[in-house]
Amino acid sequence: MKKSLFLALAFILPATGIAQETTPVSVAGTSSTFHMDILIGAFMVTALLILMAALAMLKAFKVVAEEMVHPKPFVAPEVIHAKEYEDSKELKMSAPGIWTKLLGLKPLSEEKNIMFEHQFDGISELDNPTPAWFMWLFYGTIAFAFAYMMYFHVLDYGLLQDEEYEIEMAAAKAERGVFLASSANNMDENSVQDSKEADVLAAGKAVYTTSCIACHGDKGQGSVGPNLTDPYWIHGGKIGSIFKTIKYGVPEKGMIAWEKTLTPKQISDLSNYILSLQNTNPPNGKAPQGDKEG
C-alpha cells in the first residue's frame, strides 16, 4: 500500500510543479490560461488511470506468484444430473396425498416403523391410531348428547317432539281458519272443501231453512225437488257437484241459480249441510231419483 501511495505522489507532484511553473505565463491572456488548465487536468486524469492500471497489474502478478509458489489442488465440479421422468413419478407417488394426511394414515414405506412385534399366522398388526380430528368429533357427539338430555329431559327447558307437534297443529288450524275466512268469497266448485265442523253445518242449516225448505222439505226428504237424504243424485253427490248445482241452478227443472243471491261461503256451508243429511232417512221421503253414489 505504501508503494502505491509513493507512485501516486510521483505522478501528481510533477504535475503540480508544472502547474506552478506555468502560472506566471497566464498573464498573457485569460484564453491561454484556460487551455493550459484543461491540458494539465487531462494529464492528471491520464496519470491516475495509468496508476490504477498499474496497481491492478501488480495485484494480478502477486496472485499469479502466490499460485506458482503454493499451488492449490484442482477440485472437479459436481455433476448434477437432471431427474428422469421415472424418478419424478416415483417421488410423486411416495409423497402422501391429502386423503392420507386427513385420515392420519402412514404410507407403505413407513409401516415397518409402526409394526407391533407380535405376529399371528404371518400377519402383523400396525399401530395406526385413529386421527385426532375423528376422536374430537366422537367426543363432541358425546358432549352434545349429554347437553341435549339435560336441556330437554332433565331440566325441561325445551319442548319435546310431541309437544311441538301439538303446538304446530294448533297454529296451523288457526292459520287455516284465517285463510278460509279471508278467501271465502273466492271459493268455487273447484276449491270448495268438505267440512264436518259444527259451525259450518249450523251456518249451512240456516241457509237451507231460509232458501231450500220450500222445494226439498224441512228435513231434506224432498217435495218439488228431489230427496237429499238418499244416496241417489241427479247432478252428482260430491261436494263440488253440489256446490255447482246450487251456484248455477237447473233452470229446465225450475231450480234457480243462487250465485247472485248467496255468497260463495254460504253456498259452501249449504253444500256441506246437504251432505250431512245423507242416510238420515226422514219419514215420507220422496222416491229416489238419479244415480246412486257410494
Short mmCIF file of N, CA and C in Angstrom, two decimals, residues 78 83 120 214 260 266 269-270:
data_model
loop_
_atom_site.label_atom_id
_atom_site.label_comp_id
_atom_site.label_asym_id
_atom_site.label_seq_id
_atom_site.Cartn_x
_atom_site.Cartn_y
_atom_site.Cartn_z
N GLU A 78 -19.02 -30.73 -9.19
CA GLU A 78 -20.00 -31.81 -9.03
C GLU A 78 -20.98 -31.80 -10.21
N LYS A 83 -33.30 -35.05 -13.23
CA LYS A 83 -34.13 -36.18 -12.83
C LYS A 83 -34.92 -36.69 -14.03
N PHE A 120 -49.27 -63.28 14.12
CA PHE A 120 -50.11 -64.46 14.16
C PHE A 120 -50.36 -64.94 12.74
N ALA A 214 -138.78 -24.97 0.90
CA ALA A 214 -139.98 -24.98 0.05
C ALA A 214 -139.93 -26.08 -1.00
N LYS A 260 -126.09 -15.23 -7.45
CA LYS A 260 -126.29 -13.80 -7.24
C LYS A 260 -127.01 -13.51 -5.93
N GLN A 266 -121.59 -18.97 1.80
CA GLN A 266 -122.91 -19.52 2.13
C GLN A 266 -123.22 -20.76 1.29
N ASP A 269 -121.20 -23.59 2.86
CA ASP A 269 -121.83 -24.09 4.09
C ASP A 269 -123.09 -24.90 3.77
N LEU A 270 -123.88 -24.45 2.82
CA LEU A 270 -125.10 -25.15 2.44
C LEU A 270 -124.79 -26.51 1.83
#
